[in-house]
Short mmCIF file of C-alpha atoms and ligand atoms in Angstrom, two decimals:
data_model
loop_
_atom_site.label_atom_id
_atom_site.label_comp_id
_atom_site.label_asym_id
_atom_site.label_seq_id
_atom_site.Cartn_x
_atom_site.Cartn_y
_atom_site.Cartn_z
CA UNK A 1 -33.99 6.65 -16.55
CA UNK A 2 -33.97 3.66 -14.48
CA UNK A 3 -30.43 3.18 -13.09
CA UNK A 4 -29.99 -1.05 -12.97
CA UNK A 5 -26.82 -0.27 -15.10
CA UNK A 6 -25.09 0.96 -12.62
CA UNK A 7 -22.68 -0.67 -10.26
CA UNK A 8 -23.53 -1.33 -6.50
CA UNK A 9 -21.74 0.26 -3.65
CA UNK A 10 -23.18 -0.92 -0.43
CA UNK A 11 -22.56 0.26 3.05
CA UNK A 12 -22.22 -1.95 6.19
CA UNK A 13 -24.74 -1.95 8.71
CA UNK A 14 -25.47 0.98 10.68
CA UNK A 15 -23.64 2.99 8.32
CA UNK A 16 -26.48 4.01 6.37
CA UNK A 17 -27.34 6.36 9.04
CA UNK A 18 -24.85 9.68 8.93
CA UNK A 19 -26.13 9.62 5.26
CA UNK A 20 -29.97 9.40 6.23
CA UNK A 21 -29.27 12.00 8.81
CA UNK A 22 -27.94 14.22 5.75
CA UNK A 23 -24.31 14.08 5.32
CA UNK A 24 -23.41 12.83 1.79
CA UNK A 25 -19.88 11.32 2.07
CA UNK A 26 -18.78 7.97 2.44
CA UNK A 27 -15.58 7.01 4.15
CA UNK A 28 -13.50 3.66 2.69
CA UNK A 29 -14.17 1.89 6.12
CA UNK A 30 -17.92 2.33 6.11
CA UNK A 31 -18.34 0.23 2.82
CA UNK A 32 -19.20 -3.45 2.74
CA UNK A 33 -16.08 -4.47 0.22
CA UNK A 34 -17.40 -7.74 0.84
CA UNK A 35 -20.25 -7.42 -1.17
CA UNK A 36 -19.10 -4.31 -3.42
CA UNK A 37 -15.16 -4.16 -3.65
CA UNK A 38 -13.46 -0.87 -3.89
CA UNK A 39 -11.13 -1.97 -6.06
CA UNK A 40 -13.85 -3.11 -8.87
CA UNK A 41 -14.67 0.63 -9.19
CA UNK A 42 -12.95 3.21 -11.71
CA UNK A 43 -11.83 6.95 -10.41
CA UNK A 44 -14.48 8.95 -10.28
CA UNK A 45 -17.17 6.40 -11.39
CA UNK A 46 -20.89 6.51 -10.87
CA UNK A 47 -22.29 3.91 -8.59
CA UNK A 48 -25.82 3.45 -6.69
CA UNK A 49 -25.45 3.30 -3.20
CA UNK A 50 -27.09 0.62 -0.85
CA UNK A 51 -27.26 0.17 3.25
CA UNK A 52 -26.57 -3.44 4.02
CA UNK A 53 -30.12 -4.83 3.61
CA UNK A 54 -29.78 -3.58 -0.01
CA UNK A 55 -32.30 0.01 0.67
CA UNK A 56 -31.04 2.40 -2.24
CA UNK A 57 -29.82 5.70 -0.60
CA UNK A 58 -28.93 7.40 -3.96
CA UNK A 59 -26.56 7.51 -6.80
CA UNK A 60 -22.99 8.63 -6.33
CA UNK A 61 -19.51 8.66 -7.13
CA UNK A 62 -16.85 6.45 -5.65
CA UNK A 63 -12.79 7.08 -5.91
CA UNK A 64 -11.42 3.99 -4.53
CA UNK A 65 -8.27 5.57 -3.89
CA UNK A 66 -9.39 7.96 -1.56
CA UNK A 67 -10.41 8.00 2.15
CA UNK A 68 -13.76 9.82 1.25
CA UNK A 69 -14.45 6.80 -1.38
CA UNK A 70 -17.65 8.17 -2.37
CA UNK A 71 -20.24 11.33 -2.27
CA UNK A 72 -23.47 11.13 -2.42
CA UNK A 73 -24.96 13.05 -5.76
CA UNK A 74 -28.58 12.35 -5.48
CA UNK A 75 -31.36 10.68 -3.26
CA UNK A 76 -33.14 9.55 -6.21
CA UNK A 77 -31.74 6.49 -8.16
CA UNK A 78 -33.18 8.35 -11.66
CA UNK A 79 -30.29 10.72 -11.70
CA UNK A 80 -26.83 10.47 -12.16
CA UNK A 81 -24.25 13.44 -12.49
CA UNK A 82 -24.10 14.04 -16.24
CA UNK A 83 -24.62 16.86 -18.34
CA UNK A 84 -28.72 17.33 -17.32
CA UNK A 85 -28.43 17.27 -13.81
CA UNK A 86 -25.50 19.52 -14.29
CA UNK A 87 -26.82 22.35 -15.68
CA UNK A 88 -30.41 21.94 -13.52
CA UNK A 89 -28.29 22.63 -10.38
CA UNK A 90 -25.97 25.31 -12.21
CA UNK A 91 -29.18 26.93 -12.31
CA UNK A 92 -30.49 26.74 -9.42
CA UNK A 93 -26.86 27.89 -7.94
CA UNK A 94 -27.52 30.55 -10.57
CA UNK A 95 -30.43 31.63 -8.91
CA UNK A 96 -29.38 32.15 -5.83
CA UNK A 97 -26.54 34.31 -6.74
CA UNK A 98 -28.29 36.81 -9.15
CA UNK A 99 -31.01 37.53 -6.67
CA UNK A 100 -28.08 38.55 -4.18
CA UNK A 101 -26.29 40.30 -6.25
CA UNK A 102 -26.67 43.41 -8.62
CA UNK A 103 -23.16 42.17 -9.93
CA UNK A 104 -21.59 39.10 -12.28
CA UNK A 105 -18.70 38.75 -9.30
CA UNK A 106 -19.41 35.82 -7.10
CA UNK A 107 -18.74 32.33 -5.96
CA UNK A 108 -21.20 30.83 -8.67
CA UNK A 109 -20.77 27.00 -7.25
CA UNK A 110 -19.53 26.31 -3.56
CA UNK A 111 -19.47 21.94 -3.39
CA UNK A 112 -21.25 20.39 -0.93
CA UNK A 113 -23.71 23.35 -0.29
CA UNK A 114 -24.64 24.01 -3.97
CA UNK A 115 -25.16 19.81 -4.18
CA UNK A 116 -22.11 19.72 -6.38
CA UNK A 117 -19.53 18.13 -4.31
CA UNK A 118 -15.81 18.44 -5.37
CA UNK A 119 -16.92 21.28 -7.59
CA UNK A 120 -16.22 25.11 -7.32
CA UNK A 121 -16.78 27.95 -10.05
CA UNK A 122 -15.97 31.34 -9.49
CA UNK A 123 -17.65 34.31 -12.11
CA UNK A 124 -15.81 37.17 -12.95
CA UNK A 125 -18.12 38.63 -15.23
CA UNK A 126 -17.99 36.65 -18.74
CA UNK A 127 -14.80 34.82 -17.42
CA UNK A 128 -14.80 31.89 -15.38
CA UNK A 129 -12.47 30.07 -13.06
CA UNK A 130 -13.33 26.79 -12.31
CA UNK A 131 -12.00 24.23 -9.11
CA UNK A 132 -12.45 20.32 -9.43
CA UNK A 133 -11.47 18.42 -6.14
CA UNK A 134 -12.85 15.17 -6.48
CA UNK A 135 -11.98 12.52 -9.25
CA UNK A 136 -15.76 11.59 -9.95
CA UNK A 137 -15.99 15.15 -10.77
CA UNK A 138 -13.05 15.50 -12.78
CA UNK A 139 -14.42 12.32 -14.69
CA UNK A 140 -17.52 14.60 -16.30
CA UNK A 141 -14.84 17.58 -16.74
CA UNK A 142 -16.33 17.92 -20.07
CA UNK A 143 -20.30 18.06 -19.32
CA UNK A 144 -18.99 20.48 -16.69
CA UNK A 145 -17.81 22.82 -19.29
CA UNK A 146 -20.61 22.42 -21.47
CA UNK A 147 -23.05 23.13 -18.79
CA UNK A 148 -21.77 25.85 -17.87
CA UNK A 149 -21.35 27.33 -21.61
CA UNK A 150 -25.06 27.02 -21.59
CA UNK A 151 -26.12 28.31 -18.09
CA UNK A 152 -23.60 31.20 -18.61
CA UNK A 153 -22.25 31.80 -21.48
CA UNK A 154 -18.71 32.92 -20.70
CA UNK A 155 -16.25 34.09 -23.18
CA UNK A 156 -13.52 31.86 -21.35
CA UNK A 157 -13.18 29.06 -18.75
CA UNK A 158 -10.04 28.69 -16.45
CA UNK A 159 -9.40 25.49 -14.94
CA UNK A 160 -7.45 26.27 -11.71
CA UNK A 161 -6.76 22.16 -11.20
CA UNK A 162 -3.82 22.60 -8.99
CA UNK A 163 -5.23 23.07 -4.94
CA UNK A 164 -3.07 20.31 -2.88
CA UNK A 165 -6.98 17.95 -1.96
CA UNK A 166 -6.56 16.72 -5.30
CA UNK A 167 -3.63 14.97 -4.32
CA UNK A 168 -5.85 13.30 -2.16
CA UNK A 169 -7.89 12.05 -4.81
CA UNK A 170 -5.24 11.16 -6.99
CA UNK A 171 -5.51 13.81 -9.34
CA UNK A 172 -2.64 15.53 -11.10
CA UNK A 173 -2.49 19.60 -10.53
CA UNK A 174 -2.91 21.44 -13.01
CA UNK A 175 -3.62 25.09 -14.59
CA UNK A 176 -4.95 25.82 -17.83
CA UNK A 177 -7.50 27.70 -20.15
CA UNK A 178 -10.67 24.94 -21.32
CA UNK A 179 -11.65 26.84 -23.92
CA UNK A 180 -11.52 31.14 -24.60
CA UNK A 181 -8.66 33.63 -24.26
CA UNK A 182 -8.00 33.67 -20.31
CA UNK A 183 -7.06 37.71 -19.83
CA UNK A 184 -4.50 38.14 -17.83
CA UNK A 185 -6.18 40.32 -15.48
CA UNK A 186 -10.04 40.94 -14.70
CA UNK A 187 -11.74 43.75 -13.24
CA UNK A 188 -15.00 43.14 -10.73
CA UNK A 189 -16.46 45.48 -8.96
CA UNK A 190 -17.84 45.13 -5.25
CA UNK A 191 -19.72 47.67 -2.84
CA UNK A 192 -18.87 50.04 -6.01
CA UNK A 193 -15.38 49.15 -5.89
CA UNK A 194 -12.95 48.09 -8.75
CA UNK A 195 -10.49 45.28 -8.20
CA UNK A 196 -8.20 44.39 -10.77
CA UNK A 197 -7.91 40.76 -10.33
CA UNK A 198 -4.98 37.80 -12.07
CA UNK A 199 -6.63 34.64 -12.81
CA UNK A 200 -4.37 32.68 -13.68
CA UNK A 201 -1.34 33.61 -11.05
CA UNK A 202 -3.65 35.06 -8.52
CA UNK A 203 -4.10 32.88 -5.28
CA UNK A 204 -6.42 30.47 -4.67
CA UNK A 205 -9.19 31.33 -7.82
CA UNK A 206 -8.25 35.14 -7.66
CA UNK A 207 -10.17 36.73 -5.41
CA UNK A 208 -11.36 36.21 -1.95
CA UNK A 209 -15.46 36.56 -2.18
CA UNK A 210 -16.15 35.02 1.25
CA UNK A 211 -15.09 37.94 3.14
CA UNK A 212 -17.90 40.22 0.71
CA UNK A 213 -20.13 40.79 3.68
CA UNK A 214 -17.40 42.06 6.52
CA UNK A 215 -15.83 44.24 4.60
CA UNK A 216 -18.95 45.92 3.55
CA UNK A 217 -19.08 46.28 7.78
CA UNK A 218 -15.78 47.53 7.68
CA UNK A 219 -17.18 50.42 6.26
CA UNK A 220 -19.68 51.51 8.99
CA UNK A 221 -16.55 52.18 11.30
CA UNK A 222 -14.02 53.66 8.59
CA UNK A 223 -14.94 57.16 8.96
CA UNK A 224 -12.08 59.80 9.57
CA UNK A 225 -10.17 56.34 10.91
CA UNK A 226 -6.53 55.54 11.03
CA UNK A 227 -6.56 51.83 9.13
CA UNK A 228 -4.31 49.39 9.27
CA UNK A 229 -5.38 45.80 6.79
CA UNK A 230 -2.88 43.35 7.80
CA UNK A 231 -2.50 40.29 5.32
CA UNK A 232 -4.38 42.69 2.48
CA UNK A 233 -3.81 40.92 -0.39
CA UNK A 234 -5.43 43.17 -2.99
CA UNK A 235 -6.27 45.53 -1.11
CA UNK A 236 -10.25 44.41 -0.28
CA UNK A 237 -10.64 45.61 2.90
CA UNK A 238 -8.24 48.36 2.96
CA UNK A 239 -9.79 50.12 -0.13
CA UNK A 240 -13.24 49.67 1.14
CA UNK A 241 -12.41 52.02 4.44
CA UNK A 242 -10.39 54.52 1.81
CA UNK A 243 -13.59 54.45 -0.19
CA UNK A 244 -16.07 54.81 2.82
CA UNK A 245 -13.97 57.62 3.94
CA UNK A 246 -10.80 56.90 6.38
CA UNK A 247 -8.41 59.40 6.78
CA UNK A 248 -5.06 56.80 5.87
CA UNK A 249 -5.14 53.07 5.27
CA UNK A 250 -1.76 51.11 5.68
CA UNK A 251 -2.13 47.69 3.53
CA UNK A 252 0.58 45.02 4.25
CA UNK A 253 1.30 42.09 2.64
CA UNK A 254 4.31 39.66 2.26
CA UNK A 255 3.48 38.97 -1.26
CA UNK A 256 5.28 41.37 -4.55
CA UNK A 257 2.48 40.33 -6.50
CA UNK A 258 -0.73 41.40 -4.14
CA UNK A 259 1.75 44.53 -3.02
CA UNK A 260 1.73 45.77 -7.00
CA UNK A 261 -2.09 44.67 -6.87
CA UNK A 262 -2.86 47.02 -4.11
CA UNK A 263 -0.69 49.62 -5.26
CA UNK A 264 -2.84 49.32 -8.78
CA UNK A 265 -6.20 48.94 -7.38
CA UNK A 266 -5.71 52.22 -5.35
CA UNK A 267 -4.94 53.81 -8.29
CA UNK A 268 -7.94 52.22 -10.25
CA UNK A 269 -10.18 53.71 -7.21
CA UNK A 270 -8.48 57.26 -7.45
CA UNK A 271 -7.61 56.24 -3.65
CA UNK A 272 -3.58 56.81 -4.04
CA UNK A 273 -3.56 60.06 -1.59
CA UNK A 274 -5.06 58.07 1.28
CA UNK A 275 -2.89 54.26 0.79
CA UNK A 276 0.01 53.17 1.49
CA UNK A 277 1.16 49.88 0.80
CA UNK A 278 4.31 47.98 2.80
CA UNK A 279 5.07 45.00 1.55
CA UNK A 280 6.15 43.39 4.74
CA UNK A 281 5.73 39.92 6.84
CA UNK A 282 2.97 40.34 9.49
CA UNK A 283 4.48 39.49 12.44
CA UNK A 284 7.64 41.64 11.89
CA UNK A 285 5.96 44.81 10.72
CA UNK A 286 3.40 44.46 13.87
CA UNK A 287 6.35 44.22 15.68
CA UNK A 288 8.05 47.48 13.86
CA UNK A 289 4.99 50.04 13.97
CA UNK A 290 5.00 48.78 18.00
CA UNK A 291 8.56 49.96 18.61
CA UNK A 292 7.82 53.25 16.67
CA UNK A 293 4.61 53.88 19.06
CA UNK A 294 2.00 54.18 16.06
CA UNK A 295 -0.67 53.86 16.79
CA UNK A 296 -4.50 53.23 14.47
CA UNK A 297 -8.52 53.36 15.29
CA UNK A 298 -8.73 50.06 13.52
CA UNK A 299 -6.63 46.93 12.56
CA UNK A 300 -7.95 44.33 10.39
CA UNK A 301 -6.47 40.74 10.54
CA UNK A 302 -7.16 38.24 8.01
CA UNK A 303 -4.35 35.96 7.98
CA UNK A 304 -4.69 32.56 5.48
CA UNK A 305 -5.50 29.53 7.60
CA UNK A 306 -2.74 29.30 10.29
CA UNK A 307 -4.25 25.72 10.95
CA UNK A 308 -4.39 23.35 8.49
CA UNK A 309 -4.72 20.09 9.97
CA UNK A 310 -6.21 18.82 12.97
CA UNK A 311 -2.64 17.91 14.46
CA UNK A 312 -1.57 21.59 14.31
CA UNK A 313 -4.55 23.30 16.53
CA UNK A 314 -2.26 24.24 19.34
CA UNK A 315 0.25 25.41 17.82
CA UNK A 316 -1.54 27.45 15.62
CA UNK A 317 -4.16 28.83 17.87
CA UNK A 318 -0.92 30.46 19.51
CA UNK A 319 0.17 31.61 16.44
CA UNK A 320 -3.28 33.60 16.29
CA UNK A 321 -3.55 34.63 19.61
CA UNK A 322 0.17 36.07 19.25
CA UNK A 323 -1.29 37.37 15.98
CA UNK A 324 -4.06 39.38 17.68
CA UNK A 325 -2.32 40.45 20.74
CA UNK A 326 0.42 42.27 18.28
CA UNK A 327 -2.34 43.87 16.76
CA UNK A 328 -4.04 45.25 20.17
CA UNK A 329 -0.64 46.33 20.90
CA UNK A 330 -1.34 48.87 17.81
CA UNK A 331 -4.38 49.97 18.60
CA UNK A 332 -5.61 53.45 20.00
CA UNK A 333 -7.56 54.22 23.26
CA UNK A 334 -10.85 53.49 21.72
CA UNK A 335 -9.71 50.81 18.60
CA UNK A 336 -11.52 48.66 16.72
CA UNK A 337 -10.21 44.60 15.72
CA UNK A 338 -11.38 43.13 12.45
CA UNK A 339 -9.91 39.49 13.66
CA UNK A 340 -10.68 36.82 11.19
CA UNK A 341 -9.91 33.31 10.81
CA UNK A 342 -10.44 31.12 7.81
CA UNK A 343 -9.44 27.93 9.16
CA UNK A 344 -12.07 25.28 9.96
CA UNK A 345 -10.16 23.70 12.76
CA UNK A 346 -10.43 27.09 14.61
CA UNK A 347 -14.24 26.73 16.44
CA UNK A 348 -15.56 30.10 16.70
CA UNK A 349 -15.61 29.95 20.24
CA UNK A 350 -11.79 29.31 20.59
CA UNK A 351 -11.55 32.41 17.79
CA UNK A 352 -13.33 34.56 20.81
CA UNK A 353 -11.16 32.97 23.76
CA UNK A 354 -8.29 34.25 21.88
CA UNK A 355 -9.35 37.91 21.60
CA UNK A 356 -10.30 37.24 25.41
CA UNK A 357 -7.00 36.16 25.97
CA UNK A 358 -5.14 38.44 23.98
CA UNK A 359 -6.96 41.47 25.43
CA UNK A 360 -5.81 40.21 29.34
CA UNK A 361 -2.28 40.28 28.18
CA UNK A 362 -2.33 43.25 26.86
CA UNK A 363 -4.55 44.50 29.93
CA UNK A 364 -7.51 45.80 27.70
CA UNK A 365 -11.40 45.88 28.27
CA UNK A 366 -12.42 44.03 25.25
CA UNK A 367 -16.25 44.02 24.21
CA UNK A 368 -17.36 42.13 21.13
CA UNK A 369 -19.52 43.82 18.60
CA UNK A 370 -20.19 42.38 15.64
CA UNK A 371 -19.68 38.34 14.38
CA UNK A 372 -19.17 37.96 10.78
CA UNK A 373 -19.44 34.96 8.56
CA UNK A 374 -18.68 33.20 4.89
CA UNK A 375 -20.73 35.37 2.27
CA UNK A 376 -24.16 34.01 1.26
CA UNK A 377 -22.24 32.75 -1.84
CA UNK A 378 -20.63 30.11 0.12
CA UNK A 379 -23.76 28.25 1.43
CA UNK A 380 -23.26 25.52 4.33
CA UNK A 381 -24.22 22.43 4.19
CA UNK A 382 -25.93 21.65 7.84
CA UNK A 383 -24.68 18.58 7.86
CA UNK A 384 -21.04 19.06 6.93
CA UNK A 385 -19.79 21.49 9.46
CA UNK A 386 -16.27 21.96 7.18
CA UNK A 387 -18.25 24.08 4.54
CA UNK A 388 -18.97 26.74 7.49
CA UNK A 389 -15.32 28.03 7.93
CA UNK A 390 -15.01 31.75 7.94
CA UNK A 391 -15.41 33.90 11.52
CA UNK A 392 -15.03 37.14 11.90
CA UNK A 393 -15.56 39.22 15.04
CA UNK A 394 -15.57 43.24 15.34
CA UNK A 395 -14.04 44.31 18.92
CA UNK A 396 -13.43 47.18 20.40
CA UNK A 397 -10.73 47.29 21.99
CA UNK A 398 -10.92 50.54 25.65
CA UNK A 399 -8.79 51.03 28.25
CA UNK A 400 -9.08 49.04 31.20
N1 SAH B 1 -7.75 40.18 3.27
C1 SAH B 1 -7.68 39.68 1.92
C2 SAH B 1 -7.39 38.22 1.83
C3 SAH B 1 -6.17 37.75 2.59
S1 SAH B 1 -5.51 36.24 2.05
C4 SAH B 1 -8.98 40.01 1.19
O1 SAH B 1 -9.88 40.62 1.78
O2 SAH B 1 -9.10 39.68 0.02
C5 SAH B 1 -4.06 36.14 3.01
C6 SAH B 1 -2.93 37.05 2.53
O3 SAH B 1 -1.90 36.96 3.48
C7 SAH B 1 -2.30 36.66 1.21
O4 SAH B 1 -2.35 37.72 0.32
C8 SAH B 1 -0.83 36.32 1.54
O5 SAH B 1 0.09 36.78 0.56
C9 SAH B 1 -0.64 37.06 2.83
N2 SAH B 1 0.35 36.50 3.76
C10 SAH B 1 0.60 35.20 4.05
N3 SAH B 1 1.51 35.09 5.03
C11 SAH B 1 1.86 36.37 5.36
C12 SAH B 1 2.76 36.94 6.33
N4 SAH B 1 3.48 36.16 7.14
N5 SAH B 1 2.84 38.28 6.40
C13 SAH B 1 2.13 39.08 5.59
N6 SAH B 1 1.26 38.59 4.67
C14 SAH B 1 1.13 37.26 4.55
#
């Protein structure tokens, strides 16, 4: 389908060339509104995209209200994101996932990396939850759905419409069922494990799958361990060292709800005799099991992004390096640190200079093991370094 219906959005010069280079957004002050005013476009409206001697670089979608005015949806002018090119990359998202895994439970569609910016769809077997953060995605809310009745075939979709980036894009927040009846709770399963899981009260989409692939490392070091999972939520990496055979996990979390979700997944596990669960804040109970001199083979931290914007780096790399030092302070002679850090604005290598750091306060020899990342169900992009967000390091932690 030849695409001369569509409006024009054209770049100014020289700003053709992030895009040709491979990022696909386009920022409000990189557009000719000259030539192609913002304001002329709808929310969320499809538009073909020119540099400034009129060179198509693709179709898109432009929100003129937002600082990211447009996102690039394809390099050829033919196709446009409706219902067809929709399911074709559900599918090939699709593929990806059931080749890794022997399960339904995964991040189906992760934005920018599955070439479905502003989109996210989590599967929980025949149920699933889906996350719209841009308005020219929101705007096909409906081929959405029907795409993914046909590349799936769920028995419900849950629209989980209410992160704070919509805001951004001037969209209202918002929770509710598109079509099915949403259960109140879901089981998965992972590395054999079941997690009981609430949809629709849960945080963020329910579950945590990016962390998949280090807590399935957790396991190589669980054996006959002391464990302590600090900021457990359900209970993911906590249950995985019960199951892989630690001799007592301690799971702590400042939440009632993930507390009763631990407390129930143990159960659902037959992993009772070996869990406890304290429903505690981090800091404080760090603080606590210090005083009272006890003392574990291996602490996992896996705190929810202490920075959150650019402005608040220094503060919050403190906050982690505090964080981690507490949780040295709790570890045997020969202790292993699960440190993890899910905020983008935390490089990798300032992640490591904090264990470096921590471990000279606390006058430890600290030797770095294993690096952990995002599971392969959250893709990056190469050329948007925000979609590559998760670290994780294994340290052990000696004597000096
Ligand atoms: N480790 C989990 C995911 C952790 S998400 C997994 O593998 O699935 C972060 C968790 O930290 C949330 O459950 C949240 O309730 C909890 N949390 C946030 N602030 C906290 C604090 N100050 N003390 C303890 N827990 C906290």
């Amino acid at each position: 389908m030849p695409n001369d219906t569509l409006p024009i959005l054209r770049l100014k010069k020289n700003e053709d060339r992030r895009l040709r280079a491979g990022h696909i957004w386009i920022f409000s002050n990189e557009v000719d509104t000259q030539a192609t005013p913002l304001t002329a476009f709808e929310s969320g409206q499809a538009a073909i995209i020119e540099d400034a001697k009129g060179h198509v670089l693709g179709t898109g979608y432009v929100n003129p209200h937002a600082l990211i005015c447009a996102r690039l949806v394809s390099r050829d002018q033919r196709y446009v994101l409706d219902q067809s090119l929709l399911t074709h990359r559900l599918n090939i998202a699709l593929a990806l996932r059931a080749r890794l895994f022997p399960e339904p439970f995964y991040r189906l569609v992760f934005g920018d990396a599955d070439a479905l910016p502003g989109l996210v769809v989590d599967r929980y077997g025949d149920v699933l939850v889906v996350q719209i953060t841009a308005a020219g995605m929101e705007r096909v809310k409906d081929e959405i759905l029907a795409a993914l009745s046909k590349v799936i075939r769920p028995t419900a979709i849950w629209l989980r419409n209410d992160s704070s980036i919509r805001a951004l894009e001037g969209l209202p927040s918002y929770s509710e069922a598109a079509f099915g009846n949403v259960p109140e709770t879901v089981e998965l399963v992972e590395h054999g494990l079941r997690f009981e899981v609430r949809l629709r009260t849960g945080q963020k989409t329910g579950w945590f799958y990016d962390q998949r692939m280090n807590r399935a490392r957790l396991r190589a070091y669980a054996k006959g361990a002391r464990v302590l999972d600090v900021f457990s939520y359900l209970g993911g990496f906590g249950l995985n060292a019960a199951a892989a055979g630690a001799a007592s996990v301690m799971c702590v979390d400042s939440s009632a709800a993930a507390v009763a979700g631990i407390t129930r997944n143990a159960e659902l596990n037959g992993l009772s005799d070996r869990v406890t669960v304290e429903q505690d804040d981090a800091f404080e109970l760090l603080r606590r099991l210090r005083a009272e001199r006890e003392r574990f083979d291996i602490v996992v931290l896996d705190p929810p992004a202490l920075i959150k914007r650019k402005k608040d780096i220094k503060e919050g790399t403190l906050a982690y390096r505090r964080l981690n030092q507490m949780a040295m302070q709790v570890l045997g002679k020969d202790g292993i640190l699960v440190s993890c850090s899910c905020s983008y604005h935390l490089a990798r290598e300032s992640l490591r200079d904090v264990l470096l750091q921590a471990s000279r306060h606390v006058d430890r020899f600290l030797a770095l093991i294993e690096e952990g990342h995002q599971a392969p169900d959250h893709p990056v992009h190469p050329a948007i370094p925000e979609t590559a967000y998760l670290k994780a390091f294994i340290a052990r932690l000696l004597p000096n």
